[in-house]
Short mmCIF file of C-alpha atoms and ligand atoms in Angstrom, two decimals:
data_model
loop_
_atom_site.label_atom_id
_atom_site.label_comp_id
_atom_site.label_asym_id
_atom_site.label_seq_id
_atom_site.Cartn_x
_atom_site.Cartn_y
_atom_site.Cartn_z
CA MET A 1375 -38.27 -92.56 147.23
CA LYS A 1376 -36.96 -91.45 150.62
CA VAL A 1377 -34.65 -94.08 151.99
CA VAL A 1378 -32.84 -94.19 155.33
CA LEU A 1379 -29.74 -96.36 155.13
CA GLY A 1380 -28.72 -97.41 158.63
CA VAL A 1381 -25.19 -98.73 159.02
CA ALA A 1382 -24.17 -100.56 162.19
CA GLY A 1383 -20.63 -101.19 163.39
CA GLY A 1384 -19.43 -104.22 161.47
CA ILE A 1385 -16.66 -104.75 158.95
CA ALA A 1386 -19.28 -105.16 156.18
CA ALA A 1387 -20.04 -101.44 156.55
CA TYR A 1388 -17.84 -100.90 153.47
CA LYS A 1389 -20.36 -102.82 151.36
CA ALA A 1390 -23.06 -100.36 152.40
CA ALA A 1391 -21.21 -97.70 150.37
CA SER A 1392 -22.00 -99.68 147.20
CA LEU A 1393 -25.60 -100.14 148.30
CA LEU A 1394 -25.81 -96.37 148.80
CA ARG A 1395 -24.50 -95.84 145.23
CA LEU A 1396 -27.15 -98.18 143.82
CA PHE A 1397 -29.87 -96.21 145.62
CA THR A 1398 -28.60 -92.80 144.53
CA GLU A 1399 -28.00 -93.93 140.93
CA GLY A 1400 -31.55 -95.30 141.02
CA GLY A 1401 -32.78 -91.77 141.75
CA HIS A 1402 -33.59 -92.30 145.45
CA ASP A 1403 -33.13 -89.70 148.13
CA VAL A 1404 -30.95 -91.40 150.76
CA THR A 1405 -30.06 -90.28 154.28
CA VAL A 1406 -27.33 -92.37 155.85
CA VAL A 1407 -27.56 -92.94 159.60
CA PRO A 1408 -24.47 -94.77 160.84
CA THR A 1409 -24.02 -95.83 164.44
CA ALA A 1410 -21.02 -94.41 166.29
CA ALA A 1411 -19.35 -97.84 166.00
CA ALA A 1412 -19.92 -97.89 162.22
CA LEU A 1413 -17.81 -94.76 161.88
CA HIS A 1414 -14.78 -96.76 163.06
CA PHE A 1415 -15.08 -98.76 159.84
CA VAL A 1416 -16.23 -96.12 157.33
CA GLY A 1417 -16.02 -92.44 158.23
CA ALA A 1418 -18.72 -89.77 158.04
CA PRO A 1419 -17.09 -87.96 155.05
CA THR A 1420 -17.62 -91.06 152.88
CA TRP A 1421 -21.33 -91.26 153.74
CA SER A 1422 -21.76 -87.55 153.36
CA ALA A 1423 -19.98 -87.36 149.99
CA LEU A 1424 -21.82 -90.36 148.54
CA SER A 1425 -25.28 -89.30 149.77
CA GLY A 1426 -24.79 -85.55 149.29
CA LYS A 1427 -26.18 -84.97 152.79
CA PRO A 1428 -24.90 -84.32 156.28
CA VAL A 1429 -24.48 -87.39 158.44
CA ALA A 1430 -25.39 -87.70 162.12
CA THR A 1431 -25.16 -90.59 164.55
CA GLU A 1432 -26.63 -88.96 167.65
CA VAL A 1433 -29.92 -87.22 168.38
CA TRP A 1434 -28.08 -84.18 169.73
CA SER A 1435 -27.04 -82.61 166.43
CA ASP A 1436 -29.45 -80.25 164.57
CA VAL A 1437 -31.99 -80.76 167.36
CA HIS A 1438 -34.26 -78.03 165.95
CA GLU A 1439 -34.88 -80.26 162.90
CA VAL A 1440 -36.25 -83.00 165.21
CA LYS A 1441 -34.40 -85.53 163.07
CA HIS A 1442 -34.88 -88.39 165.50
CA VAL A 1443 -38.60 -88.37 164.72
CA ARG A 1444 -38.79 -86.82 161.25
CA LEU A 1445 -36.39 -89.17 159.44
CA GLY A 1446 -38.37 -92.27 160.42
CA GLN A 1447 -41.77 -90.65 159.85
CA GLU A 1448 -40.93 -89.41 156.36
CA ALA A 1449 -39.05 -92.48 155.07
CA ASP A 1450 -40.51 -94.78 152.41
CA LEU A 1451 -38.01 -97.46 153.41
CA VAL A 1452 -35.49 -98.01 156.20
CA VAL A 1453 -32.74 -100.51 155.51
CA VAL A 1454 -29.99 -101.40 157.97
CA ALA A 1455 -26.95 -103.03 156.35
CA PRO A 1456 -25.03 -104.41 158.07
CA ALA A 1457 -27.20 -105.00 161.15
CA THR A 1458 -24.96 -106.20 163.97
CA ALA A 1459 -26.02 -108.42 166.90
CA ASP A 1460 -25.97 -105.33 169.13
CA LEU A 1461 -28.14 -103.23 166.78
CA ILE A 1462 -30.58 -106.14 166.37
CA ALA A 1463 -30.83 -106.51 170.16
CA ARG A 1464 -31.44 -102.80 170.65
CA ALA A 1465 -34.05 -102.72 167.87
CA ALA A 1466 -35.84 -105.80 169.20
CA HIS A 1467 -36.14 -104.30 172.67
CA GLY A 1468 -37.15 -100.81 171.59
CA LEU A 1469 -34.07 -99.00 172.88
CA ALA A 1470 -33.54 -95.52 171.50
CA ASP A 1471 -30.05 -94.56 172.54
CA ASP A 1472 -28.82 -93.21 169.22
CA LEU A 1473 -30.26 -91.74 166.02
CA LEU A 1474 -30.62 -95.05 164.16
CA THR A 1475 -32.63 -96.75 166.91
CA ASN A 1476 -34.84 -93.63 167.13
CA VAL A 1477 -35.46 -93.89 163.38
CA LEU A 1478 -36.40 -97.56 163.77
CA LEU A 1479 -38.93 -96.67 166.49
CA THR A 1480 -40.59 -93.92 164.46
CA ALA A 1481 -40.67 -95.62 161.03
CA SER A 1482 -44.05 -96.81 159.81
CA CYS A 1483 -42.66 -97.77 156.36
CA PRO A 1484 -41.11 -101.15 155.44
CA VAL A 1485 -37.95 -101.93 157.41
CA VAL A 1486 -35.27 -104.24 156.01
CA LEU A 1487 -32.49 -105.58 158.25
CA ALA A 1488 -29.48 -107.34 156.77
CA PRO A 1489 -27.63 -109.04 159.64
CA ALA A 1490 -23.88 -109.60 159.34
CA MET A 1491 -21.68 -110.97 162.10
CA HIS A 1492 -19.63 -114.00 163.08
CA THR A 1493 -21.42 -117.33 162.85
CA GLU A 1494 -21.40 -117.88 166.64
CA MET A 1495 -23.07 -114.50 167.25
CA TRP A 1496 -25.64 -115.12 164.50
CA GLU A 1497 -26.50 -118.57 165.83
CA HIS A 1498 -26.60 -117.49 169.50
CA ALA A 1499 -30.02 -118.02 171.08
CA ALA A 1500 -30.23 -114.33 172.06
CA THR A 1501 -29.71 -113.12 168.47
CA GLN A 1502 -32.08 -115.71 167.07
CA ALA A 1503 -34.79 -114.75 169.60
CA ASN A 1504 -34.34 -111.07 168.71
CA ILE A 1505 -34.56 -111.86 164.99
CA ALA A 1506 -37.75 -113.90 165.57
CA LEU A 1507 -39.28 -110.99 167.51
CA LEU A 1508 -38.44 -108.43 164.81
CA SER A 1509 -39.65 -110.76 162.09
CA GLU A 1510 -43.00 -111.26 163.89
CA ARG A 1511 -43.38 -107.49 163.96
CA GLY A 1512 -43.08 -107.36 160.16
CA VAL A 1513 -39.43 -106.41 159.81
CA HIS A 1514 -38.00 -107.96 156.64
CA ILE A 1515 -34.86 -109.90 157.58
CA VAL A 1516 -32.41 -110.71 154.77
CA PRO A 1517 -30.60 -113.83 156.05
CA PRO A 1518 -26.82 -113.58 155.98
CA ALA A 1519 -24.93 -115.37 153.24
CA SER A 1520 -22.47 -118.17 153.99
CA GLY A 1521 -18.82 -117.82 153.14
CA ARG A 1522 -15.55 -116.29 154.22
CA LEU A 1523 -15.89 -114.01 157.27
CA THR A 1524 -13.36 -111.54 158.66
CA GLY A 1525 -10.30 -113.53 159.63
CA LYS A 1526 -9.84 -117.17 158.72
CA ASP A 1527 -13.24 -118.57 159.64
CA SER A 1528 -16.17 -119.05 157.35
CA GLY A 1529 -19.89 -119.87 157.78
CA PRO A 1530 -23.21 -118.03 157.81
CA GLY A 1531 -22.76 -114.36 158.70
CA ARG A 1532 -21.66 -112.55 155.54
CA LEU A 1533 -23.58 -109.52 154.37
CA PRO A 1534 -25.21 -110.40 151.01
CA GLU A 1535 -23.94 -108.50 147.96
CA PRO A 1536 -25.20 -104.90 147.58
CA GLU A 1537 -27.01 -105.73 144.30
CA ASP A 1538 -28.99 -108.47 146.08
CA LEU A 1539 -29.86 -106.17 148.98
CA TYR A 1540 -30.93 -103.45 146.55
CA ALA A 1541 -33.22 -105.91 144.74
CA VAL A 1542 -34.84 -106.90 148.09
CA CYS A 1543 -35.35 -103.22 148.95
CA LEU A 1544 -36.98 -102.48 145.58
CA ARG A 1545 -39.31 -105.44 146.09
CA GLU A 1546 -40.26 -104.17 149.58
CA LEU A 1547 -40.95 -100.72 148.12
CA ALA A 1548 -43.06 -102.27 145.36
CA ARG A 1549 -45.04 -104.33 147.89
CA ALA A 1550 -45.65 -101.28 150.04
CA GLY A 1551 -46.72 -99.42 146.88
CA SER A 1552 -49.28 -102.03 145.89
CA ARG A 1553 -50.64 -102.26 149.47
CA ALA A 1554 -51.09 -98.48 149.43
CA ALA A 1555 -52.78 -98.64 146.02
CA ALA A 1556 -55.15 -101.41 147.21
CA SER A 1557 -56.16 -99.32 150.20
CA GLY A 1558 -56.72 -96.26 148.03
CA VAL A 1559 -53.72 -94.40 149.43
CA SER A 1560 -51.57 -92.64 146.78
CA ALA A 1561 -51.26 -95.19 143.99
CA ALA A 1562 -47.65 -96.22 143.48
CA PRO A 1563 -46.03 -97.62 140.35
CA ALA A 1564 -45.30 -101.32 140.05
CA THR A 1565 -41.63 -101.02 141.00
CA GLY A 1566 -42.29 -98.60 143.81
CA VAL A 1567 -40.04 -96.08 142.09
CA ARG A 1568 -41.70 -92.82 141.12
CA GLY A 1569 -40.49 -91.29 137.90
CA PRO A 1570 -41.39 -90.33 134.36
CA LEU A 1571 -41.56 -93.98 133.26
CA ALA A 1572 -43.59 -95.16 136.28
CA GLY A 1573 -45.74 -98.15 135.41
CA ARG A 1574 -44.43 -98.37 131.82
CA ARG A 1575 -43.36 -101.83 130.65
CA VAL A 1576 -40.15 -101.70 128.71
CA VAL A 1577 -38.24 -104.43 126.93
CA ILE A 1578 -34.56 -103.88 126.26
CA THR A 1579 -32.23 -106.20 124.35
CA ALA A 1580 -28.50 -106.09 125.03
CA GLY A 1581 -25.24 -107.87 124.28
CA GLY A 1582 -24.14 -109.80 121.24
CA THR A 1583 -25.80 -112.93 119.92
CA ARG A 1584 -23.69 -116.02 119.31
CA GLU A 1585 -24.45 -118.34 116.40
CA PRO A 1586 -23.06 -121.81 117.07
CA LEU A 1587 -21.10 -123.64 114.43
CA ASP A 1588 -20.26 -126.75 116.43
CA PRO A 1589 -20.21 -127.54 120.19
CA VAL A 1590 -17.11 -125.37 120.75
CA ARG A 1591 -17.29 -122.60 118.11
CA TYR A 1592 -19.64 -119.77 117.26
CA LEU A 1593 -19.91 -116.59 115.19
CA GLY A 1594 -20.06 -113.66 117.58
CA ASN A 1595 -19.39 -109.94 117.80
CA ASN A 1596 -17.71 -107.39 120.04
CA SER A 1597 -20.79 -106.03 121.82
CA SER A 1598 -20.19 -105.76 125.57
CA GLY A 1599 -23.83 -105.12 126.48
CA LYS A 1600 -22.86 -102.03 128.50
CA GLN A 1601 -25.16 -99.62 126.63
CA GLY A 1602 -28.17 -101.94 126.90
CA TYR A 1603 -27.51 -102.49 130.61
CA ALA A 1604 -27.24 -98.73 131.16
CA LEU A 1605 -30.59 -98.30 129.38
CA ALA A 1606 -32.11 -100.92 131.71
CA ARG A 1607 -30.68 -99.29 134.86
CA VAL A 1608 -31.85 -95.81 133.90
CA ALA A 1609 -35.33 -97.03 132.90
CA ALA A 1610 -35.70 -98.85 136.24
CA SER A 1611 -34.57 -95.73 138.08
CA ARG A 1612 -37.27 -93.77 136.25
CA GLY A 1613 -39.93 -96.20 137.47
CA ALA A 1614 -40.29 -98.53 134.47
CA VAL A 1615 -40.96 -102.25 134.81
CA VAL A 1616 -37.95 -103.50 132.87
CA THR A 1617 -37.30 -106.82 131.17
CA LEU A 1618 -33.79 -107.13 129.82
CA VAL A 1619 -33.29 -109.76 127.14
CA ALA A 1620 -29.57 -110.32 127.40
CA ALA A 1621 -27.53 -112.04 124.73
CA HIS A 1622 -23.86 -112.69 125.48
CA THR A 1623 -22.35 -110.25 128.00
CA ALA A 1624 -20.02 -110.56 130.97
CA LEU A 1625 -22.06 -108.09 133.01
CA ALA A 1626 -23.91 -108.94 136.23
CA ASP A 1627 -27.70 -108.58 136.26
CA PRO A 1628 -28.67 -104.99 137.05
CA ALA A 1629 -30.69 -104.57 140.24
CA GLY A 1630 -34.44 -104.16 140.00
CA VAL A 1631 -34.59 -105.54 136.44
CA GLN A 1632 -35.91 -108.87 135.23
CA VAL A 1633 -33.27 -110.54 133.06
CA GLN A 1634 -33.85 -113.24 130.43
CA ARG A 1635 -30.65 -114.74 129.06
CA VAL A 1636 -30.56 -115.85 125.43
CA GLY A 1637 -27.84 -117.11 123.09
CA THR A 1638 -28.74 -116.90 119.41
CA ALA A 1639 -30.63 -114.37 117.29
CA LEU A 1640 -33.53 -116.82 116.97
CA GLU A 1641 -33.74 -117.20 120.78
CA LEU A 1642 -33.63 -113.44 121.16
CA LYS A 1643 -36.42 -113.09 118.60
CA ALA A 1644 -38.64 -115.61 120.43
CA ALA A 1645 -38.05 -113.89 123.81
CA VAL A 1646 -38.77 -110.41 122.44
CA GLU A 1647 -41.85 -111.45 120.49
CA ALA A 1648 -43.37 -113.00 123.62
CA LEU A 1649 -42.88 -109.69 125.46
CA VAL A 1650 -43.96 -107.23 122.76
CA PRO A 1651 -47.76 -107.56 123.27
CA GLU A 1652 -47.42 -106.19 126.84
CA ALA A 1653 -44.70 -103.62 126.12
CA ASP A 1654 -44.99 -99.84 126.01
CA VAL A 1655 -41.43 -99.49 124.70
CA VAL A 1656 -39.04 -101.88 122.95
CA VAL A 1657 -35.38 -100.90 122.68
CA MET A 1658 -33.23 -103.07 120.43
CA ALA A 1659 -29.72 -102.35 121.71
CA ALA A 1660 -28.48 -105.91 121.11
CA ALA A 1661 -25.96 -106.60 118.38
CA VAL A 1662 -27.93 -109.27 116.55
CA ALA A 1663 -26.00 -111.46 114.11
CA ASP A 1664 -27.30 -110.93 110.60
CA PHE A 1665 -26.15 -114.41 109.55
CA ARG A 1666 -25.87 -117.83 111.16
CA PRO A 1667 -24.15 -121.01 109.99
CA ALA A 1668 -26.53 -122.89 107.68
CA ALA A 1669 -25.71 -126.15 109.46
CA TYR A 1670 -24.72 -126.96 113.03
CA ALA A 1671 -22.17 -129.77 113.38
CA ASP A 1672 -23.02 -132.04 116.33
CA HIS A 1673 -19.34 -132.85 116.81
CA LYS A 1674 -16.34 -130.56 116.82
CA ILE A 1675 -15.22 -129.92 113.23
CA LYS A 1676 -11.74 -131.44 113.03
CA LYS A 1677 -8.82 -129.62 111.46
CA THR A 1678 -8.46 -132.45 108.97
CA HIS A 1679 -12.10 -132.60 108.05
CA ASP A 1680 -11.65 -133.90 104.49
CA PRO A 1681 -9.51 -137.08 104.35
CA ALA A 1682 -9.08 -136.59 100.58
CA ASP A 1683 -7.45 -133.20 101.12
CA PRO A 1684 -5.90 -133.03 104.63
CA ASP A 1685 -4.83 -129.37 104.23
CA ALA A 1686 -8.21 -128.08 103.06
CA ALA A 1687 -10.07 -125.51 105.14
CA PRO A 1688 -13.83 -126.01 105.42
CA THR A 1689 -16.30 -123.64 103.79
CA ILE A 1690 -18.97 -122.36 106.11
CA ASP A 1691 -22.31 -121.63 104.49
CA LEU A 1692 -24.33 -118.89 106.16
CA VAL A 1693 -28.04 -118.10 106.08
CA ARG A 1694 -29.72 -114.80 106.93
CA ASN A 1695 -31.22 -114.30 110.38
CA PRO A 1696 -34.59 -112.54 110.49
CA ASP A 1697 -34.54 -108.79 111.12
CA ILE A 1698 -36.16 -108.72 114.57
CA LEU A 1699 -36.55 -104.94 114.75
CA ALA A 1700 -38.23 -104.73 111.35
CA GLY A 1701 -40.47 -107.64 112.40
CA ILE A 1702 -41.67 -105.79 115.52
CA VAL A 1703 -42.43 -102.69 113.47
CA ALA A 1704 -44.36 -104.82 110.97
CA VAL A 1705 -46.72 -106.27 113.62
CA ARG A 1706 -47.47 -102.93 115.24
CA GLY A 1707 -51.18 -102.21 115.02
CA SER A 1708 -54.00 -100.71 116.98
CA THR A 1709 -53.75 -103.19 119.88
CA VAL A 1710 -49.96 -103.48 120.04
CA SER A 1711 -48.16 -100.22 119.51
CA PRO A 1712 -45.03 -99.87 121.58
CA VAL A 1713 -42.57 -97.10 120.89
CA VAL A 1714 -39.74 -98.89 119.07
CA VAL A 1715 -36.12 -97.79 119.31
CA GLY A 1716 -33.37 -99.19 117.12
CA PHE A 1717 -29.63 -98.86 117.37
CA ALA A 1718 -27.37 -98.58 114.36
CA ALA A 1719 -23.74 -99.55 114.52
CA GLU A 1720 -22.03 -97.68 111.70
CA THR A 1721 -18.44 -97.23 110.63
CA GLY A 1722 -18.66 -94.26 108.28
CA ASP A 1723 -15.64 -92.28 107.16
CA GLY A 1724 -16.85 -89.02 108.64
CA GLU A 1725 -19.88 -87.74 110.51
CA HIS A 1726 -21.92 -87.17 107.38
CA ALA A 1727 -21.51 -90.64 106.06
CA VAL A 1728 -22.51 -92.06 109.44
CA LEU A 1729 -25.61 -89.85 109.63
CA ASP A 1730 -26.61 -90.60 106.04
CA LEU A 1731 -26.36 -94.31 106.72
CA GLY A 1732 -28.40 -93.75 109.89
CA ARG A 1733 -31.17 -91.90 108.08
CA GLU A 1734 -31.33 -94.58 105.44
CA LYS A 1735 -31.53 -97.27 108.15
CA LEU A 1736 -34.26 -95.39 110.06
CA ALA A 1737 -36.38 -95.27 106.90
CA ARG A 1738 -35.69 -98.92 106.14
CA LYS A 1739 -36.41 -100.23 109.67
CA GLY A 1740 -39.46 -98.03 110.30
CA CYS A 1741 -38.80 -97.63 114.04
CA ASP A 1742 -39.65 -94.41 115.94
CA LEU A 1743 -36.12 -93.56 117.06
CA LEU A 1744 -32.74 -94.67 115.83
CA VAL A 1745 -29.68 -94.25 118.00
CA VAL A 1746 -26.72 -94.09 115.64
CA ASN A 1747 -23.48 -95.27 117.15
CA GLU A 1748 -20.12 -94.73 115.54
CA VAL A 1749 -18.27 -98.01 115.84
CA GLY A 1750 -14.77 -99.10 114.97
CA ALA A 1751 -11.92 -101.13 116.32
CA ASP A 1752 -11.29 -98.65 119.15
CA ARG A 1753 -14.73 -97.04 119.44
CA THR A 1754 -17.89 -97.90 121.37
CA PHE A 1755 -17.60 -101.67 121.91
CA GLY A 1756 -16.63 -102.34 125.52
CA LYS A 1757 -15.89 -98.66 126.19
CA ASP A 1758 -17.55 -96.75 129.00
CA ASP A 1759 -18.09 -93.64 126.89
CA ASN A 1760 -20.20 -93.33 123.78
CA LEU A 1761 -20.93 -90.78 121.03
CA VAL A 1762 -24.37 -91.08 119.47
CA HIS A 1763 -26.85 -89.27 117.26
CA ILE A 1764 -30.55 -89.77 118.01
CA LEU A 1765 -32.72 -89.62 114.87
CA ARG A 1766 -36.54 -89.38 114.86
CA GLN A 1767 -38.87 -90.85 112.25
CA GLY A 1768 -40.42 -88.10 110.14
CA SER A 1769 -38.11 -85.37 111.41
CA ASP A 1770 -34.77 -83.96 110.33
CA ASP A 1771 -33.83 -83.13 113.93
CA VAL A 1772 -30.76 -84.84 115.32
CA THR A 1773 -29.87 -84.97 119.01
CA GLU A 1774 -26.13 -85.28 119.50
CA VAL A 1775 -25.01 -86.90 122.75
CA GLY A 1776 -21.44 -87.31 123.92
CA PRO A 1777 -18.79 -88.22 124.23
CA ALA A 1778 -20.66 -89.18 127.38
CA SER A 1779 -20.98 -92.10 129.74
CA LYS A 1780 -23.31 -94.86 128.62
CA ASP A 1781 -25.61 -93.90 131.53
CA ASP A 1782 -25.81 -90.33 130.16
CA VAL A 1783 -26.52 -91.66 126.68
CA ALA A 1784 -29.22 -93.90 128.18
CA ALA A 1785 -30.75 -90.87 129.93
CA ALA A 1786 -30.88 -88.96 126.61
CA VAL A 1787 -32.51 -91.94 124.87
CA TRP A 1788 -35.20 -92.17 127.58
CA ASP A 1789 -35.79 -88.42 127.36
CA ALA A 1790 -36.46 -88.88 123.64
CA VAL A 1791 -38.73 -91.91 124.29
CA GLN A 1792 -40.69 -90.02 126.94
CA SER A 1793 -41.44 -87.25 124.46
CA LEU A 1794 -43.18 -89.91 122.31
CA LEU A 1795 -45.15 -91.70 125.04
N1 CTP B 842 -31.32 -105.89 114.38
C1 CTP B 842 -32.35 -106.80 114.44
N2 CTP B 842 -32.25 -108.00 113.79
C2 CTP B 842 -31.16 -108.28 113.05
C3 CTP B 842 -30.11 -107.34 112.96
C4 CTP B 842 -30.22 -106.14 113.63
O1 CTP B 842 -33.35 -106.54 115.11
N3 CTP B 842 -31.09 -109.44 112.43
C5 CTP B 842 -31.48 -104.59 115.07
C6 CTP B 842 -30.40 -104.24 116.02
O2 CTP B 842 -30.71 -104.67 117.35
C7 CTP B 842 -30.38 -102.73 115.94
C8 CTP B 842 -30.77 -102.46 114.51
O3 CTP B 842 -31.44 -103.63 114.07
O4 CTP B 842 -31.34 -102.13 116.78
C9 CTP B 842 -29.67 -102.12 113.55
O5 CTP B 842 -28.62 -103.04 113.61
P1 CTP B 842 -27.38 -102.91 112.61
O6 CTP B 842 -26.49 -104.09 112.79
O7 CTP B 842 -26.75 -101.57 112.73
O8 CTP B 842 -28.12 -102.92 111.22
P2 CTP B 842 -28.47 -104.00 110.18
O9 CTP B 842 -29.93 -104.00 109.91
O10 CTP B 842 -27.88 -105.31 110.56
O11 CTP B 842 -27.79 -103.40 108.87
P3 CTP B 842 -26.24 -103.38 108.42
O12 CTP B 842 -25.55 -104.44 109.22
O13 CTP B 842 -26.32 -103.67 106.99
O14 CTP B 842 -25.76 -102.01 108.72
#
């Protein structure tokens, strides 16, 4: 999608750099239009480097390209973050004294303004009247967050976090897409993002399950969730409608993705099974515990748990958890037939052993693709880079990926999925 990111002259301009990254990583084509004042906070080279495009503030540069009209006309979304009191006033009254206000006057796409300023300026009757006017005209206003402002004061006026702004923008794009579809104008995918997975419903599991033993202890594993989150981000950027079933992870929810948090393997199973009937693709990247404690103690198990033998250590009985991936494969039929991708965490003693174990697992699990990960104390878990082999059911071909970032691995996995859809 073509996005114009307007940046007005407020200290929160630095946060717009992160918003820009989210847009570009999501596959959007972004032109940044800062005001002259914004450049006092973040300079043109930053905007230019991050967007990969030249940056102009005035209408007088590259006049032959008629940017002051074209940028607004061609945009699918204009978002101004931060929008200062001055920018809001100029927009409300239709002034066109710089490139950004020209863009706002020529845009017929959704416009999102994210005001950020000191509380007194935000609450001033003039600003509030301007906001009301813009809102009546259909501009989407993202109210400022409350909290610490520049200096010692705090109150409403903070620019919301870039991830939250990005989520609002994706929703506005999606709404515009469905309005266009309803009126017969170029049908847009459900997320508003065009791409090879547009309109596909994908379910991704991520993170490590935790199997509670008592109120303070659990059996867990080292999965960070990073690979599953990267898969979710890349799928969303390719237009998929993504539900991420997240077991334990310290990661923040990725933008533009619906996240369902779960704890145990059984909770993960229930969440995934409810989603499978609607899914086009299911990717099991979660590290699911194979075993759980046979009994859960309601109270913390005390160190001296056996009065007859104060030094004895307890024995923990385990029971097998169901194999969720194999279960999904088993219920696939004519009405429900998502592409199913498994992950295999293997610690072989050499590439061949790892691949052999992978092939054996692919046959056993019956999924369409198996992404074989080499794991070990210092490999894969929690790292940003990954080395994987992608195996296909019924084929001897192996796609080797890496060492590469988890986003690059995710891209290779989606390429392989797309070839099966
Ligand atoms: N998986 C699952 N349910 C389980 C265990 C694993 O759905 N109870 C999924 C994982 O999400 C992953 C794949 O199965 O996609 C392989 O996980 P892995 O731990 O490598 O394999 P296991 O089947 O547990 O076999 P083993 O531990 O013996 O290697």
